[in-house]
Every structure is written in C-alpha cells, then in structure tokens.
Coordinates of C-alpha atoms in Angstrom, one line a residue:
M1 CA 27.3 -6.0 -29.0
S2 CA 27.9 -5.8 -25.2
R3 CA 26.6 -8.4 -22.7
L4 CA 24.2 -5.8 -21.4
N5 CA 22.8 -5.2 -24.9
Y6 CA 22.4 -8.9 -25.5
T7 CA 20.5 -9.2 -22.2
V8 CA 18.1 -6.4 -23.1
V9 CA 17.5 -8.0 -26.6
W10 CA 16.9 -11.4 -25.0
L11 CA 14.5 -9.9 -22.4
S12 CA 12.6 -8.0 -25.1
H13 CA 12.2 -11.2 -27.2
V14 CA 10.9 -13.1 -24.2
L15 CA 8.4 -10.4 -23.3
M16 CA 7.1 -10.3 -26.9
I17 CA 6.5 -14.1 -26.8
F18 CA 5.0 -14.1 -23.3
S19 CA 2.4 -11.5 -24.2
S20 CA 0.8 -13.9 -26.8
I21 CA 0.8 -11.1 -29.4
S22 CA 1.4 -12.3 -32.9
F23 CA 4.3 -11.0 -34.9
N24 CA 5.1 -11.6 -38.6
A25 CA 8.7 -12.4 -37.8
W26 CA 11.3 -12.6 -35.1
P27 CA 12.5 -9.1 -34.2
S28 CA 15.1 -8.0 -36.8
E29 CA 18.4 -6.2 -36.2
A30 CA 16.6 -3.0 -37.1
D31 CA 14.1 -3.7 -34.3
N32 CA 17.0 -4.3 -31.9
E33 CA 18.5 -1.0 -32.8
K34 CA 15.2 0.7 -32.3
I35 CA 14.9 -0.9 -28.9
F36 CA 18.3 0.5 -27.8
S37 CA 17.4 4.0 -29.0
N38 CA 14.4 3.9 -26.7
I39 CA 15.9 2.9 -23.4
E40 CA 15.5 5.4 -20.6
Y41 CA 17.3 5.2 -17.3
S42 CA 16.5 7.2 -14.2
A43 CA 17.1 6.8 -10.5
L44 CA 16.0 8.3 -7.1
L45 CA 18.4 8.8 -4.3
E46 CA 16.9 9.6 -0.9
T47 CA 18.1 9.8 2.7
Q48 CA 15.8 10.2 5.7
W49 CA 16.6 10.7 9.4
A50 CA 13.9 10.4 12.1
Y51 CA 14.5 11.3 15.7
G52 CA 12.2 10.0 18.4
I53 CA 11.2 12.9 20.6
S54 CA 9.9 10.9 23.6
R55 CA 12.5 8.2 23.4
K56 CA 15.3 10.8 22.7
S57 CA 17.0 8.5 20.2
S58 CA 17.1 8.0 16.4
Q59 CA 14.3 5.9 14.9
K60 CA 16.0 5.5 11.6
L61 CA 18.8 6.8 9.4
Q62 CA 17.8 5.5 6.0
F63 CA 19.3 5.6 2.6
I64 CA 17.4 4.6 -0.5
Y65 CA 18.5 4.1 -4.1
E66 CA 15.7 3.3 -6.6
P67 CA 16.8 2.8 -10.2
E68 CA 14.2 2.6 -13.0
I69 CA 14.6 1.4 -16.6
N70 CA 12.0 2.0 -19.2
I71 CA 12.2 0.3 -22.7
E72 CA 10.0 1.3 -25.6
L73 CA 9.4 -1.8 -27.6
P74 CA 8.0 -2.1 -31.2
N75 CA 4.3 -2.5 -31.8
N76 CA 3.1 -0.2 -28.9
Q77 CA 4.8 -2.1 -26.2
K78 CA 6.8 -1.0 -23.2
F79 CA 8.8 -2.7 -20.4
T80 CA 9.5 -1.1 -17.0
M81 CA 11.7 -2.3 -14.1
I82 CA 12.1 -0.5 -10.8
G83 CA 14.5 -1.8 -8.1
R84 CA 15.3 -0.6 -4.6
L85 CA 18.4 -0.8 -2.4
R86 CA 17.7 0.4 1.1
G87 CA 19.9 0.6 4.1
D88 CA 19.0 1.7 7.7
I89 CA 21.9 2.2 10.1
E90 CA 19.6 2.2 13.2
D91 CA 17.7 -1.1 12.5
N92 CA 14.8 -0.2 14.8
L93 CA 12.0 -0.5 12.3
E94 CA 12.7 -4.2 11.4
P95 CA 15.3 -5.4 14.0
G96 CA 17.4 -8.3 12.7
N97 CA 16.1 -10.2 9.8
P98 CA 12.3 -10.1 9.4
S99 CA 10.7 -13.5 8.6
Q100 CA 8.7 -12.2 5.6
T101 CA 6.3 -15.0 6.0
E102 CA 3.4 -12.8 4.8
L103 CA 5.0 -12.5 1.4
S104 CA 5.2 -15.1 -1.3
P105 CA 8.7 -16.3 -2.1
I106 CA 8.8 -14.5 -5.5
S107 CA 7.9 -11.2 -3.8
R108 CA 10.3 -11.2 -0.9
R109 CA 13.3 -8.9 -0.4
A110 CA 16.8 -10.0 -0.3
L111 CA 18.2 -9.2 3.1
I112 CA 21.9 -8.3 3.4
G113 CA 22.8 -8.5 7.0
D114 CA 20.6 -6.6 9.5
H115 CA 20.7 -3.2 7.8
I116 CA 20.3 -3.6 4.1
D117 CA 17.6 -5.0 1.8
L118 CA 17.3 -5.3 -1.9
A119 CA 14.0 -5.5 -3.7
L120 CA 12.5 -5.8 -7.2
R121 CA 9.8 -3.2 -6.7
E122 CA 8.1 -3.3 -10.1
F123 CA 8.7 -5.4 -13.2
Y124 CA 6.0 -5.3 -15.8
Y125 CA 5.3 -5.3 -19.5
E126 CA 2.7 -3.2 -21.3
A127 CA 1.1 -3.6 -24.6
A128 CA -1.8 -1.9 -26.5
V129 CA -3.8 -4.1 -28.9
G130 CA -6.7 -2.2 -30.4
D131 CA -9.0 -1.1 -27.6
T132 CA -7.3 -3.4 -25.1
Y133 CA -4.3 -2.5 -22.8
L134 CA -2.4 -5.2 -21.0
T135 CA 0.0 -4.8 -18.1
L136 CA 1.7 -8.0 -17.1
G137 CA 4.1 -8.5 -14.2
K138 CA 4.8 -7.0 -10.8
Q139 CA 2.9 -3.8 -10.4
Q140 CA 0.8 -1.5 -8.2
I141 CA -2.9 -1.0 -8.8
V142 CA -4.4 2.0 -7.1
W143 CA -8.2 2.0 -6.4
G144 CA -9.8 4.9 -4.5
Q145 CA -8.8 8.4 -3.9
A146 CA -8.9 9.0 -0.1
D147 CA -6.0 10.8 1.6
G148 CA -4.2 9.5 4.7
L149 CA -6.3 6.3 5.1
K150 CA -7.4 3.6 2.7
L151 CA -10.9 2.3 1.9
L152 CA -10.9 0.8 -1.6
D153 CA -7.2 0.9 -2.1
V154 CA -6.8 -2.7 -1.0
V155 CA -5.7 -4.5 -4.2
N156 CA -2.1 -4.3 -3.1
P157 CA -1.1 -5.0 0.5
Q158 CA 0.9 -2.6 2.6
D159 CA 4.2 -2.6 4.5
F160 CA 3.5 -1.4 8.0
R161 CA 7.2 -1.1 9.1
E162 CA 6.4 2.6 9.8
F163 CA 2.7 2.2 10.4
I164 CA 1.0 4.6 7.9
L165 CA 3.8 7.2 8.0
D166 CA 5.5 6.2 4.8
D167 CA 4.1 7.4 1.4
F168 CA 1.5 5.0 0.0
S169 CA 3.5 4.6 -3.2
R170 CA 6.4 3.2 -1.2
S171 CA 4.6 1.3 1.5
R172 CA 2.3 -0.4 -1.0
I173 CA 3.6 -3.9 -1.9
P174 CA 3.6 -4.5 -5.7
L175 CA 2.1 -7.9 -6.7
W176 CA 2.6 -10.2 -9.7
T177 CA -0.6 -9.4 -11.6
V178 CA -2.4 -9.8 -15.0
N179 CA -4.1 -6.4 -15.5
T180 CA -6.2 -5.9 -18.6
E181 CA -8.1 -2.7 -19.5
L182 CA -10.7 -2.8 -22.3
S183 CA -12.3 0.4 -23.7
I184 CA -16.0 0.0 -24.4
H185 CA -17.4 3.3 -25.8
D186 CA -17.0 5.8 -22.9
T187 CA -16.3 3.2 -20.3
V188 CA -13.2 1.3 -19.3
L189 CA -13.4 -2.2 -17.9
Q190 CA -10.4 -3.3 -15.9
L191 CA -10.0 -7.0 -15.1
I192 CA -7.2 -8.2 -12.7
W193 CA -6.0 -11.6 -11.7
I194 CA -3.5 -11.9 -8.9
P195 CA -1.9 -15.3 -8.3
D196 CA 0.6 -13.7 -5.9
Q197 CA -0.2 -14.8 -2.3
T198 CA 1.4 -11.8 -0.6
Y199 CA -0.3 -10.0 2.3
H200 CA 0.3 -7.1 4.7
A201 CA 3.9 -7.0 6.0
L202 CA 3.2 -6.6 9.7
P203 CA 5.9 -5.5 12.2
E204 CA 7.2 -8.2 14.5
S205 CA 6.9 -7.9 18.2
N206 CA 10.3 -6.3 18.7
A207 CA 9.8 -3.6 16.1
L208 CA 9.4 0.0 16.9
Y209 CA 5.9 0.2 15.3
A210 CA 4.7 -3.3 16.4
F211 CA 0.9 -3.3 17.0
T212 CA -0.2 -3.4 20.6
S213 CA -3.7 -2.0 20.6
P214 CA -6.4 -4.4 21.8
L215 CA -8.3 -3.4 18.6
L216 CA -5.7 -5.5 16.7
V217 CA -4.0 -7.8 19.2
P218 CA -5.8 -10.0 21.7
A219 CA -4.6 -9.9 25.3
A220 CA -3.6 -13.2 26.9
P221 CA -5.1 -13.8 30.4
S222 CA -2.5 -13.6 33.2
G223 CA -1.1 -16.9 34.3
V224 CA -1.9 -18.6 31.0
D225 CA 0.6 -20.0 28.6
L226 CA 0.4 -18.6 25.0
N227 CA 0.9 -21.0 22.1
L228 CA 1.2 -19.1 18.8
Q229 CA 0.8 -21.3 15.8
P230 CA 2.3 -20.6 12.3
V231 CA 0.0 -18.6 10.0
D232 CA -2.3 -20.8 7.9
K233 CA -1.4 -19.1 4.6
P234 CA -3.0 -19.7 1.2
N235 CA -0.6 -21.3 -1.3
R236 CA -2.6 -22.6 -4.2
F237 CA -1.7 -20.8 -7.4
F238 CA -5.2 -20.7 -9.0
T239 CA -7.6 -21.5 -6.2
D240 CA -6.2 -18.9 -3.8
A241 CA -5.7 -16.1 -6.4
D242 CA -7.4 -12.8 -6.0
Y243 CA -9.8 -11.5 -8.8
G244 CA -11.1 -8.1 -9.4
A245 CA -13.0 -5.9 -11.9
R246 CA -13.5 -2.1 -12.1
L247 CA -15.7 0.0 -14.5
T248 CA -14.7 3.6 -15.0
S249 CA -16.8 6.2 -16.7
F250 CA -17.6 9.9 -16.9
V251 CA -21.4 10.6 -16.6
G252 CA -22.9 14.1 -16.4
G253 CA -19.8 15.7 -15.0
W254 CA -19.1 12.9 -12.5
D255 CA -16.1 10.6 -12.5
L256 CA -17.5 7.2 -11.5
T257 CA -16.2 3.8 -10.8
L258 CA -17.8 0.5 -9.8
N259 CA -15.3 -1.9 -8.1
Y260 CA -15.4 -5.6 -7.2
L261 CA -12.7 -7.6 -5.6
Y262 CA -12.7 -11.2 -4.4
H263 CA -9.7 -11.5 -2.2
Y264 CA -8.1 -12.7 1.0
N265 CA -8.1 -10.0 3.7
D266 CA -4.5 -8.9 4.2
I267 CA -4.5 -9.3 8.0
P268 CA -4.9 -12.9 9.3
V269 CA -7.7 -13.6 11.7
L270 CA -6.4 -14.6 15.2
F271 CA -8.6 -17.5 16.1
R272 CA -8.2 -18.4 19.8
T273 CA -8.6 -21.7 21.7
L274 CA -8.4 -22.1 25.5
T275 CA -7.3 -25.4 26.9
S276 CA -8.0 -26.0 30.5
G277 CA -6.0 -28.1 32.9
P278 CA -3.3 -27.8 35.5
Q279 CA -1.6 -25.2 33.2
P280 CA -4.2 -23.5 31.0
T281 CA -3.0 -22.6 27.5
V282 CA -4.3 -20.2 24.9
T283 CA -3.6 -21.3 21.4
I284 CA -3.6 -18.6 18.7
T285 CA -4.1 -19.9 15.1
P286 CA -3.8 -17.1 12.5
R287 CA -5.6 -17.7 9.3
Y288 CA -6.3 -15.6 6.2
E289 CA -10.0 -15.4 5.3
R290 CA -11.8 -14.7 2.0
S291 CA -14.0 -11.6 1.4
H292 CA -16.1 -10.1 -1.3
L293 CA -15.6 -6.3 -1.7
L294 CA -18.2 -4.4 -3.8
G295 CA -18.0 -0.6 -4.0
G296 CA -17.3 2.5 -6.0
T297 CA -16.0 6.0 -6.2
F298 CA -17.4 9.4 -7.3
S299 CA -16.0 12.9 -7.8
N300 CA -17.2 16.1 -9.4
A301 CA -16.0 19.7 -9.4
F302 CA -18.2 22.7 -8.5
G303 CA -16.3 25.9 -9.0
N304 CA -13.5 25.9 -6.4
F305 CA -14.9 22.8 -4.7
V306 CA -14.4 19.1 -5.5
L307 CA -16.8 16.6 -3.9
R308 CA -15.4 13.0 -3.9
G309 CA -16.1 9.8 -2.1
E310 CA -15.8 6.1 -1.8
V311 CA -18.1 3.4 -0.6
G312 CA -17.3 -0.3 0.0
Y313 CA -19.3 -3.3 1.3
S314 CA -17.2 -6.2 2.5
T315 CA -18.4 -9.6 3.5
D316 CA -17.1 -11.9 6.2
R317 CA -14.9 -9.5 8.2
Y318 CA -13.6 -10.7 11.5
F319 CA -13.2 -8.6 14.7
L320 CA -11.7 -9.3 18.1
V321 CA -13.9 -10.1 21.1
P322 CA -12.5 -8.8 24.4
D323 CA -14.3 -11.5 26.4
R324 CA -11.5 -13.9 27.3
D325 CA -14.1 -16.7 27.7
D326 CA -15.3 -16.4 24.2
R327 CA -15.0 -19.6 22.2
D328 CA -12.7 -18.4 19.5
G329 CA -12.0 -14.8 20.4
V330 CA -13.5 -13.4 17.2
N331 CA -16.9 -12.6 15.7
K332 CA -17.8 -12.2 12.0
S333 CA -19.8 -9.4 10.4
D334 CA -20.2 -7.8 7.0
E335 CA -19.0 -4.2 6.9
L336 CA -20.3 -1.1 5.1
A337 CA -17.6 1.7 4.9
Y338 CA -17.5 5.0 3.2
V339 CA -15.5 8.2 2.9
I340 CA -16.8 11.6 1.8
G341 CA -14.2 14.3 1.0
L342 CA -14.6 18.0 0.2
D343 CA -11.6 19.9 -1.3
W344 CA -11.4 23.7 -1.7
S345 CA -8.9 25.8 -3.7
G346 CA -10.6 29.2 -3.5
I347 CA -7.5 31.0 -2.3
E348 CA -4.5 31.2 -4.6
D349 CA -1.8 28.6 -3.9
T350 CA -3.9 27.2 -1.1
F351 CA -5.6 23.8 -0.8
L352 CA -7.9 22.7 2.0
S353 CA -9.5 19.2 2.4
V354 CA -11.7 17.5 4.9
Q355 CA -12.8 13.9 5.0
L356 CA -15.2 11.8 6.9
F357 CA -14.5 8.0 7.2
Q358 CA -17.1 5.7 8.7
S359 CA -17.3 2.0 9.1
H360 CA -20.6 0.3 10.1
L361 CA -20.8 -3.4 11.1
V362 CA -23.9 -4.8 9.6
D363 CA -24.6 -7.8 11.8
N364 CA -25.6 -7.4 15.4
Q365 CA -22.8 -9.0 17.3
P366 CA -22.0 -9.3 21.0
E367 CA -19.5 -6.9 22.5
L368 CA -16.5 -6.4 20.2
A369 CA -13.2 -4.8 20.7
R370 CA -14.3 -2.0 18.3
D371 CA -17.5 -0.1 18.2
K372 CA -20.3 -1.0 15.8
V373 CA -19.9 2.4 14.1
D374 CA -16.3 3.7 13.8
T375 CA -15.7 7.3 12.7
T376 CA -12.5 9.0 11.7
L377 CA -12.0 12.6 10.5
T378 CA -9.1 14.1 8.5
F379 CA -8.1 17.6 7.7
L380 CA -5.4 18.7 5.2
A381 CA -4.1 22.2 4.6
R382 CA -1.5 23.1 2.1
H383 CA 0.0 26.4 0.9
N384 CA 2.6 27.0 -1.8
F385 CA 5.2 29.8 -1.7
L386 CA 7.9 31.1 -4.0
N387 CA 6.3 29.9 -7.2
D388 CA 5.6 26.5 -5.8
H389 CA 9.2 25.9 -4.7
L390 CA 8.3 26.0 -1.0
V391 CA 5.3 24.0 0.2
A392 CA 3.9 23.9 3.8
E393 CA 1.2 21.5 4.9
V394 CA -0.4 19.8 7.8
L395 CA -2.4 16.6 7.9
W396 CA -4.6 15.9 11.0
I397 CA -6.2 12.5 11.5
Q398 CA -8.7 12.2 14.4
S399 CA -10.6 9.1 15.7
A400 CA -14.0 10.2 17.0
N401 CA -14.5 7.0 18.9
N402 CA -11.3 6.7 20.8
G403 CA -10.1 10.3 20.9
D404 CA -6.7 9.4 19.5
G405 CA -5.1 10.6 16.3
L406 CA -2.1 11.8 14.4
V407 CA -0.8 15.3 13.4
R408 CA 1.7 15.6 10.6
P409 CA 3.1 19.1 9.8
K410 CA 5.6 19.2 7.0
I411 CA 7.6 21.8 4.9
S412 CA 9.5 21.0 1.7
Y413 CA 11.6 23.0 -0.6
E414 CA 12.2 22.1 -4.2
W415 CA 15.5 23.7 -5.1
Q416 CA 15.6 22.2 -8.6
D417 CA 13.2 19.9 -10.5
N418 CA 15.3 16.9 -9.3
F419 CA 16.3 18.1 -5.9
K420 CA 14.1 18.5 -2.8
I421 CA 14.7 18.8 0.9
W422 CA 12.0 18.4 3.5
A423 CA 11.3 18.4 7.3
G424 CA 8.3 17.4 9.3
M425 CA 6.9 15.9 12.5
D426 CA 4.7 12.9 13.2
I427 CA 2.8 13.5 16.5
F428 CA 0.6 10.7 17.9
F429 CA -1.8 11.5 20.7
G430 CA -4.5 9.6 22.7
D431 CA -4.8 6.5 24.8
Q432 CA -2.5 3.6 24.0
T433 CA -5.5 1.3 23.4
G434 CA -6.4 3.3 20.3
L435 CA -5.1 2.7 16.7
F436 CA -3.0 5.9 16.8
G437 CA -2.6 6.2 20.5
Q438 CA -0.7 2.9 20.7
F439 CA 2.3 4.8 19.2
S440 CA 2.0 7.9 21.5
S441 CA 5.6 7.3 22.6
N442 CA 6.8 7.3 19.0
D443 CA 6.5 11.0 18.2
R444 CA 9.3 12.0 15.9
L445 CA 11.0 14.7 14.0
A446 CA 12.0 13.7 10.4
V447 CA 14.1 15.3 7.7
G448 CA 15.0 14.1 4.2
I449 CA 16.7 14.8 1.0
V450 CA 15.5 13.6 -2.4
W451 CA 17.6 13.7 -5.5
G452 CA 16.4 12.5 -8.9
L453 CA 19.1 11.3 -11.4

C-alpha cells in the first residue's frame, strides 16, 4: 500500500474515533478498500486580472488553485478537505506580509514571500446518526439569503482584501466549528459552537482597499500624536467561544428560520483616550466586544414573485462619535436591522431583484458618525442567452443616506460545464466619506477564467 493510502486510512481511523460514534470493531481491510473506492478529487483553477481605471494601473493579477478531496466513509460518514494556493503578481491588495493578527493561529495562511499564500480553506468530517447530523471541523456556515450585503450571514468573518467585491463563498473565512443539526418532526434545530477566535481580516493602511471613511476610522486631530495600541483580542478557548442556534421550518408555504448568535463582533471597537500636556496624544485601544444577535428569515413564492427577508436585533453595538472631545470616541446602542427582497422571473431567462436594507439604532445617542436610520437599496438584473451559456447581469448598490454606491456589470460565458470566462466592471461613486465612496478612485475592469478539473 502506498504512503498516500496509508495516510488516508490513518486519517479515516482518527476521524471515526474523534466523532465519538461507536463501532463494533476497528475498520477492517474490507472497510479500507471501500474507503479507497469512494475517494473523489476535484480542483478549481482560476486566473483574474483587474485594471484600475482611475489609477491606470493593474490592481491584481491573481492565480488560484483550489484542490478538493471528498472521502465517503463507512456508516454514513464523509470527510472533505479544500485547500487554496493563491498568487498575486501585483501585490497591491495585501502589500508585503499581512500580520493576520485578527485570525487565530490555527486559521492563518502560510505566506510564501510577498506574492503567494497557502491556506487550508475547509477541513471537516460529517456523520449522520439517526435524526442527527454532525459536521466537525473547519467549515462555512451560511445564515441569511440577502444579495450583495450581509445581515444575518455573520457566523463566519469576512476577508476584506477586496472590500465586498470578492464572492462571499471565497471572502468568507471558514472557522473550526462543531455544527450539529437535529431533525424534530418538520423542524431542524442547528446548534453551533465556535472556539476559533478569528475575526474580520481588515486591510492594513497601505493596502489598496484600506478603510478611510470616517464611518469606520476615527480622524486624529491635527498636531496630536497618535498612539495605536495592539488589539485586545479574546484568547480563552471556552469562555471566548461563539455559540449559536437556528430553527428551520416550513409553515403554510413559508420557509422560516429563527436565529440566535452569542458572539464577538468581528470588527474591534476603537476606544479613544486623549492625554493633554505639552504634546497631546490620542491613544487608540482596539477591543472586540460581545453581542447577542436574535433574528430570523422568511421567504415564499407567489407565482413569478418571491418575497424574502431577514431581520436581526443586535445588542451592544458601538459606533464612532465625530466629536474629538468625546471621552472615548464611541457610543453604544442596540441595533434593529432588516432586509426585504422581492424577486421576479416573469420573463423567460430573466431575473430581477430589489432589496431594501435598513438599520435603526434603538438608543437615543448624541451625534454619531452614522445616521440613526441607515438605508441601502440594491437592484439586480440578470438575463441568460444561448441556452444559459451566456449570462449578462448588473448589480447596483445605493446608499440613501450618503448618496454613494457601487455598480457591477458583468458578462460570463460558460463554454463547457467546467470552463467559464467572464468580464466585468466595479464602479464606485459618491463622496469619499461614504462606505462606498471611499473607494471612488478604485474603479476597475476585471476579467477572469475559471477551469474545473
């Protein structure tokens, strides 16, 4: 037996023990042969090039190789491993070697020079035992169904190296998680435990998509020294873990969920202290803060229309205060947020969707950097041509408060089931103080090739 086969057998044995599922005997040679007959390998090769229109220079020239191994194990078990090798010749999105301080050591990438990184994207074991389904390991958990922006999809943090331009499935950071789903009549109860202290990967100050909006970054007074402290990051395995639960059911034609998550917000709060004296100093102390999230989703089809939505109530959210004399530079408030979406497919090969996002701050706070009620609208139009081989679409995101936004036209052609080429544009507009307008000089043209092996 080859060394690779020995490795697979050993790994399958470890997974069987680790799952705490009882077996009558150690896997036999026949079981090993069955394992080898159910190994599936696939891979994704992709290259992307993005050209900055305003800056008249390349933003990225990126190559990605993502191998995936799936192993069907005895007794309704399965093992999945997904890796990623990524290289970027330009090195503008993450110049040099990013610190990765937001990520736990077991979730960090291996950096090879300034242009290549290697990551274990997903690594999980699945087992079905009666009405219970267990997924154990590094994985993505997707809550919510909004397009373009997130409301309840906050179980996994996000990599913002390209702001929100990358696909959610790729920018979402998988976490080491115990994920259990129990079927109770017509309802599924999902329970999750996440001891992985990994949070949003935020661009560093020299990165192309570094945050500069006063909605996210406090401005230091002129003539005042800035003292940025290391992030106060949770590190206790049990005490600082995240916990969540979701009920999923189908009632009277409605797909419904009820969600709860006790978690650390993935962006640290920037607490500020001003020290007076001959040389005044502003000290910024970033710290992650706990929050309870209670919410749910709903969707139903009415002929050619689908009505869907999400709602979430979050406790203890912190928001920046523009007043430079404020004691700590932030104020706390609970937040009620929701999104309502309406999809229509009344014309053949055409899909139209509109969404309304709103966030309401519950507490009456003094002046904040953001408005008490924040509203964002989205519109998506998609049309398929040539028996679905050619797809043209445009996504428009508009902030009603700040007047800034993002327009993303894209066209893709699927030549074969495993080969696709695409081209698109990402156009930011609005004042640079806005969430989208801060990147108004980052408009780009992007093309890509995707090849599945």
